[in-house]
PDB file of C-alpha atoms in Angstrom:
ATOM      1  CA  ARG A   2      11.711  27.463  19.624  1.00 32.00           C
ATOM      2  CA  ILE A   3      10.519  25.586  16.938  1.00 43.00           C
ATOM      3  CA  LEU A   4      12.273  22.725  16.302  1.00 44.00           C
ATOM      4  CA  ARG A   5      11.837  19.950  13.171  1.00 44.00           C
ATOM      5  CA  LEU A   6      10.567  16.588  13.619  1.00 49.00           C
ATOM      6  CA  ASP A   7      14.015  14.833  12.968  1.00 47.00           C
ATOM      7  CA  GLY A   8      15.407  17.723  16.043  1.00 49.00           C
ATOM      8  CA  ALA A   9      16.984  19.475  13.328  1.00 49.00           C
ATOM      9  CA  ALA A  10      16.417  23.288  13.747  1.00 49.00           C
ATOM     10  CA  PRO A  11      14.532  24.908  11.086  1.00 53.00           C
ATOM     11  CA  ASP A  12      16.744  26.800   9.061  1.00 52.00           C
ATOM     12  CA  ALA A  13      18.350  22.886   8.674  1.00 53.00           C
ATOM     13  CA  GLY A  14      16.308  22.665   5.152  1.00 62.00           C
ATOM     14  CA  LEU A  15      17.039  19.931   2.293  1.00 66.00           C
ATOM     15  CA  ALA A  16      19.400  18.527   4.941  1.00 72.00           C
ATOM     16  CA  GLY A  17      17.285  18.198   7.673  1.00 71.00           C
ATOM     17  CA  GLU A  18      14.351  16.271   5.147  1.00 77.00           C
ATOM     18  CA  THR A  19      17.238  14.096   3.643  1.00 80.00           C
ATOM     19  CA  ALA A  20      17.692  13.038   7.498  1.00 80.00           C
ATOM     20  CA  ILE A  21      14.144  12.326   7.815  1.00 78.00           C
ATOM     21  CA  ALA A  22      14.238  10.207   4.257  1.00 80.00           C
ATOM     22  CA  GLU A  23      16.764   8.227   5.323  1.00 86.00           C
ATOM     23  CA  GLY A  24      16.065   7.352   8.686  1.00 86.00           C
ATOM     24  CA  VAL A  25      12.306   6.349   7.429  1.00 86.00           C
ATOM     25  CA  SER A  26      14.442   3.859   4.716  1.00 90.00           C
ATOM     26  CA  ALA A  27      16.283   1.700   7.569  1.00 93.00           C
ATOM     27  CA  LEU A  28      13.020   1.973   9.576  1.00 94.00           C
ATOM     28  CA  VAL A  29      10.975   0.653   6.645  1.00 95.00           C
ATOM     29  CA  ASN A  30      13.740  -1.711   5.232  1.00 96.00           C
ATOM     30  CA  GLU A  31      14.230  -3.212   9.238  1.00 97.00           C
ATOM     31  CA  PHE A  32      10.562  -3.862   9.246  1.00 97.00           C
ATOM     32  CA  TRP A  33      10.107  -5.795   6.207  1.00 97.00           C
ATOM     33  CA  ASN A  34      13.524  -7.608   7.027  1.00 98.00           C
ATOM     34  CA  ARG A  35      11.568  -9.228   9.999  1.00 97.00           C
ATOM     35  CA  HIS A  36       8.505 -10.040   8.394  1.00 97.00           C
ATOM     36  CA  MET A  37       8.411 -10.408   4.967  1.00 97.00           C
ATOM     37  CA  ASP A  38       7.615 -14.104   5.834  1.00 96.00           C
ATOM     38  CA  ARG A  39       4.048 -12.743   6.897  1.00 94.00           C
ATOM     39  CA  ILE A  40       3.059 -12.627   3.428  1.00 94.00           C
ATOM     40  CA  LYS A  41       0.599 -15.448   2.770  1.00 92.00           C
ATOM     41  CA  PRO A  42       2.189 -18.419   1.379  1.00 91.00           C
ATOM     42  CA  TRP A  43      -0.601 -18.855  -0.811  1.00 91.00           C
ATOM     43  CA  TYR A  44       0.313 -15.509  -2.929  1.00 94.00           C
ATOM     44  CA  GLU A  45       2.329 -15.888  -6.184  1.00 95.00           C
ATOM     45  CA  PRO A  46       3.354 -12.196  -7.437  1.00 96.00           C
ATOM     46  CA  ARG A  47       2.197 -12.380 -10.954  1.00 95.00           C
ATOM     47  CA  PRO A  48       3.726  -8.852 -13.128  1.00 92.00           C
ATOM     48  CA  ASP A  49       0.271  -7.672 -13.539  1.00 93.00           C
ATOM     49  CA  ASP A  50      -0.701  -7.441 -10.189  1.00 97.00           C
ATOM     50  CA  VAL A  51      -1.740  -4.168  -8.874  1.00 97.00           C
ATOM     51  CA  ILE A  52      -1.370  -3.866  -4.295  1.00 97.00           C
ATOM     52  CA  LEU A  53      -4.507  -1.432  -3.571  1.00 97.00           C
ATOM     53  CA  THR A  54      -4.204  -0.425   0.252  1.00 96.00           C
ATOM     54  CA  ALA A  55      -5.238   2.866   2.427  1.00 96.00           C
ATOM     55  CA  SER A  56      -1.634   1.900   3.842  1.00 96.00           C
ATOM     56  CA  PHE A  57       1.475   4.361   2.713  1.00 95.00           C
ATOM     57  CA  ASP A  58       3.854   4.382  -0.285  1.00 95.00           C
ATOM     58  CA  VAL A  59       7.199   4.743   1.686  1.00 92.00           C
ATOM     59  CA  THR A  60       5.955   1.073   3.955  1.00 94.00           C
ATOM     60  CA  VAL A  61       4.300  -1.272   1.620  1.00 96.00           C
ATOM     61  CA  GLY A  62       6.166  -0.172  -1.516  1.00 96.00           C
ATOM     62  CA  GLU A  63       9.614  -1.934   0.072  1.00 97.00           C
ATOM     63  CA  ALA A  64       7.544  -5.187  -0.181  1.00 97.00           C
ATOM     64  CA  CYS A  65       6.259  -5.037  -3.596  1.00 97.00           C
ATOM     65  CA  ARG A  66      10.039  -3.768  -4.519  1.00 97.00           C
ATOM     66  CA  ARG A  67      10.956  -7.732  -2.979  1.00 97.00           C
ATOM     67  CA  LEU A  68       7.687  -8.930  -4.322  1.00 97.00           C
ATOM     68  CA  GLY A  69       8.956  -7.792  -7.798  1.00 97.00           C
ATOM     69  CA  LEU A  70       5.858  -5.692  -7.844  1.00 97.00           C
ATOM     70  CA  ASN A  71       5.756  -2.478  -9.781  1.00 95.00           C
ATOM     71  CA  ARG A  72       2.050  -1.068  -9.582  1.00 96.00           C
ATOM     72  CA  LEU A  73       1.060   0.394  -6.079  1.00 97.00           C
ATOM     73  CA  VAL A  74      -1.990   1.899  -5.809  1.00 97.00           C
ATOM     74  CA  SER A  75      -1.752   3.456  -1.687  1.00 97.00           C
ATOM     75  CA  SER A  76      -2.044   6.292   0.531  1.00 97.00           C
ATOM     76  CA  THR A  77       1.192   8.507  -0.080  1.00 96.00           C
ATOM     77  CA  VAL A  78       3.063  10.519   2.224  1.00 92.00           C
ATOM     78  CA  ASP A  79       6.017  12.475   1.265  1.00 86.00           C
ATOM     79  CA  PRO A  80       8.933  10.563   2.412  1.00 75.00           C
ATOM     80  CA  ARG A  81      11.083  14.048   2.645  1.00 74.00           C
ATOM     81  CA  THR A  82       8.377  16.241   5.069  1.00 81.00           C
ATOM     82  CA  MET A  83       6.693  12.984   6.484  1.00 84.00           C
ATOM     83  CA  ARG A  84       3.473  14.760   4.675  1.00 91.00           C
ATOM     84  CA  VAL A  85       0.329  13.134   3.849  1.00 95.00           C
ATOM     85  CA  THR A  86      -0.421  13.894   0.002  1.00 95.00           C
ATOM     86  CA  CYS A  87      -3.170  11.489   0.000  1.00 95.00           C
ATOM     87  CA  LEU A  88      -5.610   9.012   1.398  1.00 96.00           C
ATOM     88  CA  ASN A  89      -6.906   5.722  -0.362  1.00 96.00           C
ATOM     89  CA  PHE A  90      -9.670   4.184   1.030  1.00 91.00           C
ATOM     90  CA  ASN A  91     -13.334   3.302   0.952  1.00 86.00           C
ATOM     91  CA  THR A  92     -14.365   5.381  -2.560  1.00 89.00           C
ATOM     92  CA  ASN A  93     -11.210   7.114  -2.469  1.00 92.00           C
ATOM     93  CA  LYS A  94      -9.749   3.340  -4.195  1.00 94.00           C
ATOM     94  CA  PRO A  95     -11.760   2.977  -6.687  1.00 95.00           C
ATOM     95  CA  LYS A  96     -11.197   6.535  -7.430  1.00 95.00           C
ATOM     96  CA  ARG A  97      -7.667   6.158  -7.144  1.00 95.00           C
ATOM     97  CA  PHE A  98      -7.265   3.142  -8.529  1.00 96.00           C
ATOM     98  CA  ARG A  99      -8.887   4.439 -11.772  1.00 96.00           C
ATOM     99  CA  GLU A 100      -6.377   7.334 -12.176  1.00 95.00           C
ATOM    100  CA  VAL A 101      -3.367   5.451 -10.901  1.00 94.00           C
ATOM    101  CA  VAL A 102      -4.122   2.208 -13.227  1.00 94.00           C
ATOM    102  CA  GLY A 103      -6.817   3.602 -15.958  1.00 95.00           C
ATOM    103  CA  PRO A 104     -10.514   3.958 -16.561  1.00 94.00           C
ATOM    104  CA  ASP A 105     -10.462   1.134 -18.768  1.00 94.00           C
ATOM    105  CA  THR A 106      -8.446  -1.586 -16.170  1.00 94.00           C
ATOM    106  CA  VAL A 107     -10.720  -4.295 -15.245  1.00 94.00           C
ATOM    107  CA  ILE A 108      -9.861  -6.204 -11.649  1.00 96.00           C
ATOM    108  CA  ASP A 109     -10.058 -10.176 -12.597  1.00 96.00           C
ATOM    109  CA  GLU A 110      -9.541 -10.888  -9.044  1.00 97.00           C
ATOM    110  CA  PHE A 111      -9.884  -8.997  -6.006  1.00 97.00           C
ATOM    111  CA  TYR A 112      -8.635 -10.079  -2.062  1.00 96.00           C
ATOM    112  CA  THR A 113      -9.511  -7.719   1.065  1.00 95.00           C
ATOM    113  CA  ASP A 114      -9.812  -8.470   4.888  1.00 94.00           C
ATOM    114  CA  SER A 115     -12.142  -5.528   5.040  1.00 94.00           C
ATOM    115  CA  ARG A 116     -15.796  -4.932   4.224  1.00 93.00           C
ATOM    116  CA  PHE A 117     -14.428  -0.896   3.963  1.00 93.00           C
ATOM    117  CA  ASP A 118     -13.450  -2.391   0.309  1.00 95.00           C
ATOM    118  CA  GLN A 119     -17.173  -2.878  -0.811  1.00 95.00           C
ATOM    119  CA  PRO A 120     -16.604  -0.805  -3.871  1.00 94.00           C
ATOM    120  CA  VAL A 121     -14.101  -1.968  -5.128  1.00 95.00           C
ATOM    121  CA  ILE A 122     -15.493  -5.515  -4.458  1.00 96.00           C
ATOM    122  CA  ASP A 123     -18.207  -4.041  -6.690  1.00 95.00           C
ATOM    123  CA  MET A 124     -15.956  -3.302  -9.211  1.00 95.00           C
ATOM    124  CA  ALA A 125     -14.100  -6.334  -9.336  1.00 97.00           C
ATOM    125  CA  ARG A 126     -15.124  -9.799 -11.523  1.00 97.00           C
ATOM    126  CA  THR A 127     -14.242 -11.938  -8.315  1.00 97.00           C
ATOM    127  CA  ALA A 128     -13.693 -11.256  -4.964  1.00 97.00           C
ATOM    128  CA  PHE A 129     -12.241 -13.108  -1.686  1.00 97.00           C
ATOM    129  CA  MET A 130     -12.551 -12.059   2.080  1.00 97.00           C
ATOM    130  CA  VAL A 131      -9.192 -13.228   3.457  1.00 95.00           C
ATOM    131  CA  SER A 132      -8.791 -13.943   7.294  1.00 95.00           C
ATOM    132  CA  GLY A 133      -5.804 -15.191   8.775  1.00 91.00           C
ATOM    133  CA  ASN A 134      -5.519 -18.352   6.101  1.00 89.00           C
ATOM    134  CA  ARG A 135      -8.737 -18.631   5.053  1.00 94.00           C
ATOM    135  CA  ILE A 136      -9.557 -17.732   1.760  1.00 96.00           C
ATOM    136  CA  THR A 137     -13.515 -17.312   1.153  1.00 97.00           C
ATOM    137  CA  GLN A 138     -15.110 -15.884  -2.121  1.00 98.00           C
ATOM    138  CA  VAL A 139     -17.253 -12.967  -1.604  1.00 98.00           C
ATOM    139  CA  LYS A 140     -18.448 -12.136  -5.750  1.00 97.00           C
TER     140      LYS A 140
END
């Protein structure tokens, strides 16, 4: 016998996928209800901000919505099936950024907590490394 991730039988089809999506949405909302205060206090969202992350859209998208941000370039997952559709990391980040935001978009300031983001640091006019509450200009 084969069971789906949500415990529904394989023939449950769309109803099972809807249940998965609703469950994920509830978990994500619960997470951000507890953790929105972890967004750095120095960060002030602006309408032209782009959140570029390896994290998944189903989680970070909710934080963006709460911050009033509309542009997210992230790893993606189909919330109905939980299948990964795109991994957005390392050299994929600049490629996906250009695909989603546009090939001529200039990155004025880039903030990161990882040297793995060097390909995007190279694209930016200025870049900053964030460690806790410490911000260091690296470009």
